[in-house]
Short mmCIF file of N, CA, C and O in Angstrom, two decimals:
data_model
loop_
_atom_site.label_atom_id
_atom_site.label_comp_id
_atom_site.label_asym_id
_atom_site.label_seq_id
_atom_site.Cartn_x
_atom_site.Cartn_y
_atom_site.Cartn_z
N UNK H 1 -2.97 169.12 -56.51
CA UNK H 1 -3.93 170.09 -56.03
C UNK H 1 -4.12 171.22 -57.03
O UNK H 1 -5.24 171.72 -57.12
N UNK H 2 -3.34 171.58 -57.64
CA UNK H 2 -3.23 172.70 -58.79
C UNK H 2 -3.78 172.03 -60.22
O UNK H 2 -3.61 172.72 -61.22
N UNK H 3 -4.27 171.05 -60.32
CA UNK H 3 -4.51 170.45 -61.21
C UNK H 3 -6.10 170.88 -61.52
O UNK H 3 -6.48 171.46 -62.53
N UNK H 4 -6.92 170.43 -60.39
CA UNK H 4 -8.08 171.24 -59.80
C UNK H 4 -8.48 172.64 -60.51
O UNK H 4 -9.25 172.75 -61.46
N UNK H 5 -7.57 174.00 -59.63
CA UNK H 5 -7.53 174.84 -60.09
C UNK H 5 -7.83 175.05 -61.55
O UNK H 5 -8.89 175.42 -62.06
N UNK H 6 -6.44 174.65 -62.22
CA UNK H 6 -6.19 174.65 -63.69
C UNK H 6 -5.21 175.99 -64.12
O UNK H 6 -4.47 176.67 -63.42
N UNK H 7 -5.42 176.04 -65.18
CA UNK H 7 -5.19 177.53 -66.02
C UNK H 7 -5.59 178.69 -65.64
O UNK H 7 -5.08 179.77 -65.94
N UNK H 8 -6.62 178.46 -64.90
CA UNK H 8 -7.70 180.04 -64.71
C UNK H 8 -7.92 179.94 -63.58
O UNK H 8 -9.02 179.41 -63.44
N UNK H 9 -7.29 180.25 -62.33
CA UNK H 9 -7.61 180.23 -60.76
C UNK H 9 -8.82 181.05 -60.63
O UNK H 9 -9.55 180.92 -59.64
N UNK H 10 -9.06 181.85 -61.52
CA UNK H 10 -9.90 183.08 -61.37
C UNK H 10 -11.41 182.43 -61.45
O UNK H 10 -12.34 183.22 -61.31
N UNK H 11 -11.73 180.98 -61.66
CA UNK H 11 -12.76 180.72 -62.10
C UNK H 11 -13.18 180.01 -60.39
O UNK H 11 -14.34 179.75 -60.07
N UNK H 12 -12.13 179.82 -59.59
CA UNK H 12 -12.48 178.97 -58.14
C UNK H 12 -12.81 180.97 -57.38
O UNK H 12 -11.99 181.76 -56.91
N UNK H 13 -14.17 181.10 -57.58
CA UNK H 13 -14.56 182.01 -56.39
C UNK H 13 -14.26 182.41 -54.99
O UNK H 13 -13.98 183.59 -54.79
N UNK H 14 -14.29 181.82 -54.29
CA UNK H 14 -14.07 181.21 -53.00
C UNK H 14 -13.36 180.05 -52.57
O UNK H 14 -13.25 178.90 -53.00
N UNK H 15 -12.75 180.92 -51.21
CA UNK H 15 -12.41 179.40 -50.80
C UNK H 15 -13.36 178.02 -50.04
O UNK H 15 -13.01 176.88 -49.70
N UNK H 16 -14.56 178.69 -50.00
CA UNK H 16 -15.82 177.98 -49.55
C UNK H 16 -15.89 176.81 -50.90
O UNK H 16 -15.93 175.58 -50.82
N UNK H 17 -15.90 177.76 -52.19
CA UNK H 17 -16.37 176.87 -53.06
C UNK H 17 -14.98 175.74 -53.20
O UNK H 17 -15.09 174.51 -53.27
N UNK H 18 -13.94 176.36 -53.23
CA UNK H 18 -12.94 175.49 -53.94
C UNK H 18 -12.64 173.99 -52.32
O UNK H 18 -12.13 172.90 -52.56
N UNK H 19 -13.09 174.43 -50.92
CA UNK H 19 -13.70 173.35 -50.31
C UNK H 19 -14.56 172.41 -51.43
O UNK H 19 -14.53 171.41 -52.15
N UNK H 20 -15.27 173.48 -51.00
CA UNK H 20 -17.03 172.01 -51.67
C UNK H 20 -16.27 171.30 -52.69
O UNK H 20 -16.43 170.09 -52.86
N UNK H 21 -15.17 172.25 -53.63
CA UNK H 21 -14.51 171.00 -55.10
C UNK H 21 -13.92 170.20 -55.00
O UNK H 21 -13.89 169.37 -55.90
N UNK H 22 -12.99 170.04 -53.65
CA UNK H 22 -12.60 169.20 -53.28
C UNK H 22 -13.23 167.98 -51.95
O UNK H 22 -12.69 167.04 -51.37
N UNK H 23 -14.56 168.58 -51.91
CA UNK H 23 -14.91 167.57 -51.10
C UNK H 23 -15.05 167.72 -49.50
O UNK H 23 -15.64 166.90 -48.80
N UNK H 24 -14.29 169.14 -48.93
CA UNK H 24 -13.63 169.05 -47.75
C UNK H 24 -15.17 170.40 -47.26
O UNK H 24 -15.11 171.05 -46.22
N UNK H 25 -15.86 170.48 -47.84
CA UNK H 25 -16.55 171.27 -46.95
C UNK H 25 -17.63 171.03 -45.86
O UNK H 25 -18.40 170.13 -46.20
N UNK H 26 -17.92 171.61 -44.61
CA UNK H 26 -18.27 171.44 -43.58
C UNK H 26 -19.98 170.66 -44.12
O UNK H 26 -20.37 171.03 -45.23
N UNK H 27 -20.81 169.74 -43.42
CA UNK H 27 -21.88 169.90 -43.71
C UNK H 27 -22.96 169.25 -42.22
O UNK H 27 -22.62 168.20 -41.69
N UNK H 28 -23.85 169.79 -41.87
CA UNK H 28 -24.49 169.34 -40.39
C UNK H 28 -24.42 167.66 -40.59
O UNK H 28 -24.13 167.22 -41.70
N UNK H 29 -24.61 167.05 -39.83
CA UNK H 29 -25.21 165.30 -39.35
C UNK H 29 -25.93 165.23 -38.98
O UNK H 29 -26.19 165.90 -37.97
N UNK H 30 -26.81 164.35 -39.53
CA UNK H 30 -28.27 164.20 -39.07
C UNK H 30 -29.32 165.10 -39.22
O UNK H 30 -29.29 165.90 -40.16
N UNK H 31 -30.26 165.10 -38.43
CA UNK H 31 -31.24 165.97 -38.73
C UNK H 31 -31.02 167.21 -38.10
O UNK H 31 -29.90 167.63 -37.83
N UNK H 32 -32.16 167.85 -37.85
CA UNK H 32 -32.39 169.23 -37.67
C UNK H 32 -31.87 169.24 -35.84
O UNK H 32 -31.40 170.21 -35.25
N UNK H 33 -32.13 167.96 -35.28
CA UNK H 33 -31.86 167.80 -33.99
C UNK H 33 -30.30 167.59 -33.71
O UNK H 33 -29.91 166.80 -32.85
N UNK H 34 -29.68 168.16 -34.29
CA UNK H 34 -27.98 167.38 -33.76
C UNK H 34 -27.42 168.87 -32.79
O UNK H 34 -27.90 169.98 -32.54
N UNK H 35 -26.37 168.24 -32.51
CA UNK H 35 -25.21 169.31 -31.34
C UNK H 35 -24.45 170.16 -32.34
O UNK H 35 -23.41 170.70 -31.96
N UNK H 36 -24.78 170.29 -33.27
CA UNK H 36 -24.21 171.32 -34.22
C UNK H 36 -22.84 170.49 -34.53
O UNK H 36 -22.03 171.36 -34.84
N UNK H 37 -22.23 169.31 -34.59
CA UNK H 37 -21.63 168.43 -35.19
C UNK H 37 -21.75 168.60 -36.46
O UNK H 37 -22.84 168.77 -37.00
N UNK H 38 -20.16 168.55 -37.32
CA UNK H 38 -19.97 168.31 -38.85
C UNK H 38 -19.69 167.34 -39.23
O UNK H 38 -19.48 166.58 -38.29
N UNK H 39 -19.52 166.72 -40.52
CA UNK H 39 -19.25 166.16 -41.08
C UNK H 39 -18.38 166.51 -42.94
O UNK H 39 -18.58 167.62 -43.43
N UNK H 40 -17.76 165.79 -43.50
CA UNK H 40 -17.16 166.29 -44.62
C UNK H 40 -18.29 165.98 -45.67
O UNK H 40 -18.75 164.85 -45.80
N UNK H 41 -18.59 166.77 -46.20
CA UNK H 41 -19.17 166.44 -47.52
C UNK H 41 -18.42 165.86 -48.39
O UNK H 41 -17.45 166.35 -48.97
N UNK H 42 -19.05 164.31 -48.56
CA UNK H 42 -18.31 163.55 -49.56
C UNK H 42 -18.18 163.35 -50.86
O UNK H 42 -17.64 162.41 -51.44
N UNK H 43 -18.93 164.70 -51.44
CA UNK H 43 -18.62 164.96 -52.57
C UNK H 43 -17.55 165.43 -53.52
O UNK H 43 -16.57 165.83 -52.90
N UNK H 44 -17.44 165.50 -54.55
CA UNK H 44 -16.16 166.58 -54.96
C UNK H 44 -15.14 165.79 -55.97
O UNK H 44 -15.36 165.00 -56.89
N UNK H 45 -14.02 166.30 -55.46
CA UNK H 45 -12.95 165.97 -56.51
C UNK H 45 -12.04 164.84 -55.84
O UNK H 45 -11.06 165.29 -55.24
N UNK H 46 -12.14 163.81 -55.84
CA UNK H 46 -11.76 162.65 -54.83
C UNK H 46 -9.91 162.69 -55.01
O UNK H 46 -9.16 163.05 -54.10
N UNK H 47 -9.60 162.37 -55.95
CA UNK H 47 -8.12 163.07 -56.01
C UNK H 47 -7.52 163.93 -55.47
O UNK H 47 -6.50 163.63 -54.84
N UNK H 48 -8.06 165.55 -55.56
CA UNK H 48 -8.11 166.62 -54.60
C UNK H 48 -8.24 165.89 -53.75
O UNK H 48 -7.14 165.55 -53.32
N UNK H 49 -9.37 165.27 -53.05
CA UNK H 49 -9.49 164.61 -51.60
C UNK H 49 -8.03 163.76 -51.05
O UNK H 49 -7.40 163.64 -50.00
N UNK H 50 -7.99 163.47 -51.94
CA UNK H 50 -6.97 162.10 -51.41
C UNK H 50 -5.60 162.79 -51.76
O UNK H 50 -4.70 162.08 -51.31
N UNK H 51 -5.21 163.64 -52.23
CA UNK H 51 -4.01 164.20 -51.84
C UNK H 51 -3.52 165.09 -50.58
O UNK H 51 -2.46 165.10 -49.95
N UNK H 52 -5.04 166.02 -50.44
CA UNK H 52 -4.81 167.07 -49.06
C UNK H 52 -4.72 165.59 -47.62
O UNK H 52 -4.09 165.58 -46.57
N UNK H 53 -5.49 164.72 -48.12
CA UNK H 53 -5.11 163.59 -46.88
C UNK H 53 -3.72 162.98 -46.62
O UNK H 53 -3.20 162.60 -45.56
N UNK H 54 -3.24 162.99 -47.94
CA UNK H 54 -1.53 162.53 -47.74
C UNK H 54 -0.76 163.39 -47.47
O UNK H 54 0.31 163.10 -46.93
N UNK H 55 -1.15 164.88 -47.82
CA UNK H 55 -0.50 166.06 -47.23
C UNK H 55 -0.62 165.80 -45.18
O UNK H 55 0.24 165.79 -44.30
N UNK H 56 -1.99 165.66 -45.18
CA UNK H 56 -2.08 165.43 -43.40
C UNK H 56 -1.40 164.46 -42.90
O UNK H 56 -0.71 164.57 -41.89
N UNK H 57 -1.53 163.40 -43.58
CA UNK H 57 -0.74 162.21 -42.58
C UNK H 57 0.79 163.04 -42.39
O UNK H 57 1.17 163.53 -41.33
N UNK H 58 1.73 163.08 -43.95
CA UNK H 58 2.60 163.82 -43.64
C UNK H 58 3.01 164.47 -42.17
O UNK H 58 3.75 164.19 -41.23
N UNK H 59 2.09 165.51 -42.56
CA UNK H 59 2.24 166.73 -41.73
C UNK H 59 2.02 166.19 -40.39
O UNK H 59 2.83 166.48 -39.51
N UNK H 60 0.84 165.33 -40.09
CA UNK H 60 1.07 164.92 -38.32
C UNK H 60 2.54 164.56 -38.15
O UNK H 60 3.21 164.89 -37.17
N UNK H 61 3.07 163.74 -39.37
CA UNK H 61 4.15 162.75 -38.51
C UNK H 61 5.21 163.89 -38.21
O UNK H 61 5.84 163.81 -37.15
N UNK H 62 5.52 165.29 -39.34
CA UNK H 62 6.59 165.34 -39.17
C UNK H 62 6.58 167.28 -39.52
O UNK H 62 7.51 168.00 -39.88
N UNK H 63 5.54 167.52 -39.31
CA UNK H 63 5.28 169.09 -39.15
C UNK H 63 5.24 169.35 -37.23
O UNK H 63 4.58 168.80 -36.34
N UNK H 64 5.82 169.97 -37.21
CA UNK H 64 6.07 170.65 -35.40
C UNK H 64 4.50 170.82 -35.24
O UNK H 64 3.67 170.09 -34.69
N UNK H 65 4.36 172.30 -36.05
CA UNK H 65 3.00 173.10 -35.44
C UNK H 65 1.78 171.46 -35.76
O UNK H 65 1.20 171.22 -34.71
N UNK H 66 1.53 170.86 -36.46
CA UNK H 66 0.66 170.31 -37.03
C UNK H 66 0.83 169.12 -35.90
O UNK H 66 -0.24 168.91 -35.32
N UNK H 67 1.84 168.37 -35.49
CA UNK H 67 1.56 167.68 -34.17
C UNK H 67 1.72 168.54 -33.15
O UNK H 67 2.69 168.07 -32.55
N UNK H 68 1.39 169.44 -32.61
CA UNK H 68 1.49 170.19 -31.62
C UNK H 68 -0.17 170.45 -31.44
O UNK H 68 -0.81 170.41 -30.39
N UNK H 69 -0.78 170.79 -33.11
CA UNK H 69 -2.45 171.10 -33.06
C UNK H 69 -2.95 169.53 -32.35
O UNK H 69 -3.74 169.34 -31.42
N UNK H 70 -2.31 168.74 -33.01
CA UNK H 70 -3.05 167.23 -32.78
C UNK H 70 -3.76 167.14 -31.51
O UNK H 70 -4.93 166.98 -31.17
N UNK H 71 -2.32 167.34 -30.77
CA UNK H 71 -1.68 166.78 -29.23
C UNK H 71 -2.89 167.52 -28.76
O UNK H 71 -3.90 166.87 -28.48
N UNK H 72 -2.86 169.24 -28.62
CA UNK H 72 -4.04 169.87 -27.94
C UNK H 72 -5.32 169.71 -28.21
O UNK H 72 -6.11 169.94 -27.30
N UNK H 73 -5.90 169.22 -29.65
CA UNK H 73 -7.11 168.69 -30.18
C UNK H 73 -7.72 167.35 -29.32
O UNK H 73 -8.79 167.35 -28.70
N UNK H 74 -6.79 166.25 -29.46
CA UNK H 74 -7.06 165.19 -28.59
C UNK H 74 -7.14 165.25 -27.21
O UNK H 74 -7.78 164.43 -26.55
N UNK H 75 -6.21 166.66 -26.51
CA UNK H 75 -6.17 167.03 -25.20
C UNK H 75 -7.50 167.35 -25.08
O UNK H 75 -7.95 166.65 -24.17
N UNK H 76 -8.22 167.95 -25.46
CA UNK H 76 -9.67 168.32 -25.47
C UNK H 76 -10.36 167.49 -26.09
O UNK H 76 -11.28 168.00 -26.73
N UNK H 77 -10.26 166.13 -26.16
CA UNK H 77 -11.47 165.52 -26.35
C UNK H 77 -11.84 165.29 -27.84
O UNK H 77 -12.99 164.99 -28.16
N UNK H 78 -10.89 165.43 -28.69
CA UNK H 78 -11.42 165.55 -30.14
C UNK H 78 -11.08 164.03 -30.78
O UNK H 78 -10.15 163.34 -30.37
N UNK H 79 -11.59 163.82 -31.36
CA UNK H 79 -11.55 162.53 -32.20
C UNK H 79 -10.37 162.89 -33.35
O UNK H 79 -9.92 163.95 -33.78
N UNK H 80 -10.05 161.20 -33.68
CA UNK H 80 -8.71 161.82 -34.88
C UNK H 80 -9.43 161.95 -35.90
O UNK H 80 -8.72 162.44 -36.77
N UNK H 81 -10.89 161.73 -36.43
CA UNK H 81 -11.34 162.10 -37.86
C UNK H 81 -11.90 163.34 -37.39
O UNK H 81 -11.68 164.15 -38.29
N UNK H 82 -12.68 164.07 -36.17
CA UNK H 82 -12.26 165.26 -36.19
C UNK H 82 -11.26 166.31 -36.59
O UNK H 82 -11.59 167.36 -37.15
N UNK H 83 -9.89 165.98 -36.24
CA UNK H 83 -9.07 166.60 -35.79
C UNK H 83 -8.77 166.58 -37.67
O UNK H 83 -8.76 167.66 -38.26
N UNK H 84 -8.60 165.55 -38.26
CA UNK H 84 -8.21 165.53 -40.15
C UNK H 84 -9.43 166.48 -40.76
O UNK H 84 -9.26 167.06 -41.83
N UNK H 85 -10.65 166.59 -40.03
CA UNK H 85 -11.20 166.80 -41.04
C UNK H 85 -11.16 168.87 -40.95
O UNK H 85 -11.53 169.72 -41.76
N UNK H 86 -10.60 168.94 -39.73
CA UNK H 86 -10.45 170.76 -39.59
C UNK H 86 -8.85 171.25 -40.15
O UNK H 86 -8.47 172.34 -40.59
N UNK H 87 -8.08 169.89 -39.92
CA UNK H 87 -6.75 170.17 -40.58
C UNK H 87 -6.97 170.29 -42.09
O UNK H 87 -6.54 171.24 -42.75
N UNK H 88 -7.72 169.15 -42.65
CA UNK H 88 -8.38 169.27 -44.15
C UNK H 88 -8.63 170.75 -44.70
O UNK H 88 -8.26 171.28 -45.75
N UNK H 89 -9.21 171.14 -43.85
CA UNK H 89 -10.29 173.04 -43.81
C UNK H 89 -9.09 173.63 -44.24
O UNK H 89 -8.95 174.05 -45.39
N UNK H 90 -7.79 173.70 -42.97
CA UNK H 90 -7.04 174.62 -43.27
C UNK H 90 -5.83 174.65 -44.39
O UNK H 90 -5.32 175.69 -44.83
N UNK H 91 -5.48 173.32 -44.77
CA UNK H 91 -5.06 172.88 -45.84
C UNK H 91 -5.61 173.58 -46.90
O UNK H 91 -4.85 174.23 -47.61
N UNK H 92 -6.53 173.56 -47.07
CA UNK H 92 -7.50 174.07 -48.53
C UNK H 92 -7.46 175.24 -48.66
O UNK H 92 -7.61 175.72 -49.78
N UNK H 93 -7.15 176.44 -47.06
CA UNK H 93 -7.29 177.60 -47.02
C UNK H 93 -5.68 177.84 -47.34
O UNK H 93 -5.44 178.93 -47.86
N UNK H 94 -4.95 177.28 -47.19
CA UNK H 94 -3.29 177.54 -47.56
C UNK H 94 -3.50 177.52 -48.98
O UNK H 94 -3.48 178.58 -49.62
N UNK H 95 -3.77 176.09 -49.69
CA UNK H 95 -3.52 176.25 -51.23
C UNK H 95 -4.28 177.11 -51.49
O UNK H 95 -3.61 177.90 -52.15
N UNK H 96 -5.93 177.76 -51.34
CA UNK H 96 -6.33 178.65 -51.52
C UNK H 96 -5.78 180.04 -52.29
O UNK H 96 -5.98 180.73 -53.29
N UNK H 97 -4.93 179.95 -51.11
CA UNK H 97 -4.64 181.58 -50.78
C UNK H 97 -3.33 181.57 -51.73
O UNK H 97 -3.26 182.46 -52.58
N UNK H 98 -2.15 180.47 -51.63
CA UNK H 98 -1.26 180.44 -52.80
C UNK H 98 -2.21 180.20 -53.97
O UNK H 98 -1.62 180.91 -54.78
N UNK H 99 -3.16 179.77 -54.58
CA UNK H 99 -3.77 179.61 -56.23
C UNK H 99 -4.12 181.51 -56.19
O UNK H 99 -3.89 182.09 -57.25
N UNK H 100 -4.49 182.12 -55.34
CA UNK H 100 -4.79 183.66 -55.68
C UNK H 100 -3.94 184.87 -55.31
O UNK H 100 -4.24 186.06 -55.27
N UNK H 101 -3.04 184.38 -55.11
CA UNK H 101 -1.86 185.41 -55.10
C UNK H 101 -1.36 185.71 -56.36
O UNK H 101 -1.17 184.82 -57.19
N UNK H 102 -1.06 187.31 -56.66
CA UNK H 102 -0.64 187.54 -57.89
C UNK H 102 0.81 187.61 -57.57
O UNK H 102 1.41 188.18 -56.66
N UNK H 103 1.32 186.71 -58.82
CA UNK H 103 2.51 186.74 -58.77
C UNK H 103 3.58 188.11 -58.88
O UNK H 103 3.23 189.03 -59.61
N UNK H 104 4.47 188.17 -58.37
CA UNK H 104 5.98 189.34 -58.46
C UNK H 104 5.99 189.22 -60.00
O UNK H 104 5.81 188.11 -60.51
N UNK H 105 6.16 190.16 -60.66
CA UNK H 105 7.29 190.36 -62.02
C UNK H 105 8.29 190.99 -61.59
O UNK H 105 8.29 191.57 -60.50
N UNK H 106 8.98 190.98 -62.14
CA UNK H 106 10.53 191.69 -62.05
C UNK H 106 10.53 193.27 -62.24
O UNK H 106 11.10 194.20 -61.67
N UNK H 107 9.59 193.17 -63.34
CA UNK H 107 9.60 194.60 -63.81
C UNK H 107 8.85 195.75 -62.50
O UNK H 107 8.07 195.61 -61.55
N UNK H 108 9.68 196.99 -63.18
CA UNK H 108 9.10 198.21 -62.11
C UNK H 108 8.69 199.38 -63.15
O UNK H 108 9.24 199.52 -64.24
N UNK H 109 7.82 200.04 -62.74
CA UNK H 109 7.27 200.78 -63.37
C UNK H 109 7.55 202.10 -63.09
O UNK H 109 7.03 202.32 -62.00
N UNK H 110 8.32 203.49 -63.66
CA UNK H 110 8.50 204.57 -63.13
C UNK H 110 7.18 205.50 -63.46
O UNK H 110 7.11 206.65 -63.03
#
């Protein structure tokens, strides 16, 4: 996933955009007539793609909170490529937020 990024995190704007680079961002179905239903835009960085998916399987089998989202997702009616493709979202918003964090130095400044 950091591969993506690169050297220069500073160049992924958003986490909207660094979605769309990997593929995972929201986009309507169908025409102008739908129930406001998404779909993943299948564009992007397919690698990126296919790793945040092995991160999910993971995480259903053996993350607490992450089968706990499942359980209540499907309790309400959600489909399982629903349910991957909003876990996908928040995935992207985790590495996100670790690629733009400035790191601690040691040093202190008087």
């Amino acid at each position: 996933m950091l591969i993506v990024a690169g050297d220069n995190p500073e160049r992924i704007r958003s986490e909207s955009a660094f979605a769309k680079r990997a593929g995972i961002a929201p986009v309507p179905t169908g025409s102008g007539m739908t129930s406001g239903k998404r779909r993943i835009n299948h564009g992007g960085h397919r690698q990126l793609n296919a790793a945040i998916y092995r991160t999910l399987v993971v995480r259903m089998r053996f993350h607490e909170p992450t089968i706990a989202y499942v359980a209540r997702r499907t309790a309400e009616g959600r489909s399982k490529r629903d349910i991957i493709r909003c876990l996908k979202r928040y995935v992207i918003r985790e590495v996100y937020r670790l690629i733009k964090t400035k790191p601690r130095t040691g040093e202190t400044r008087s």
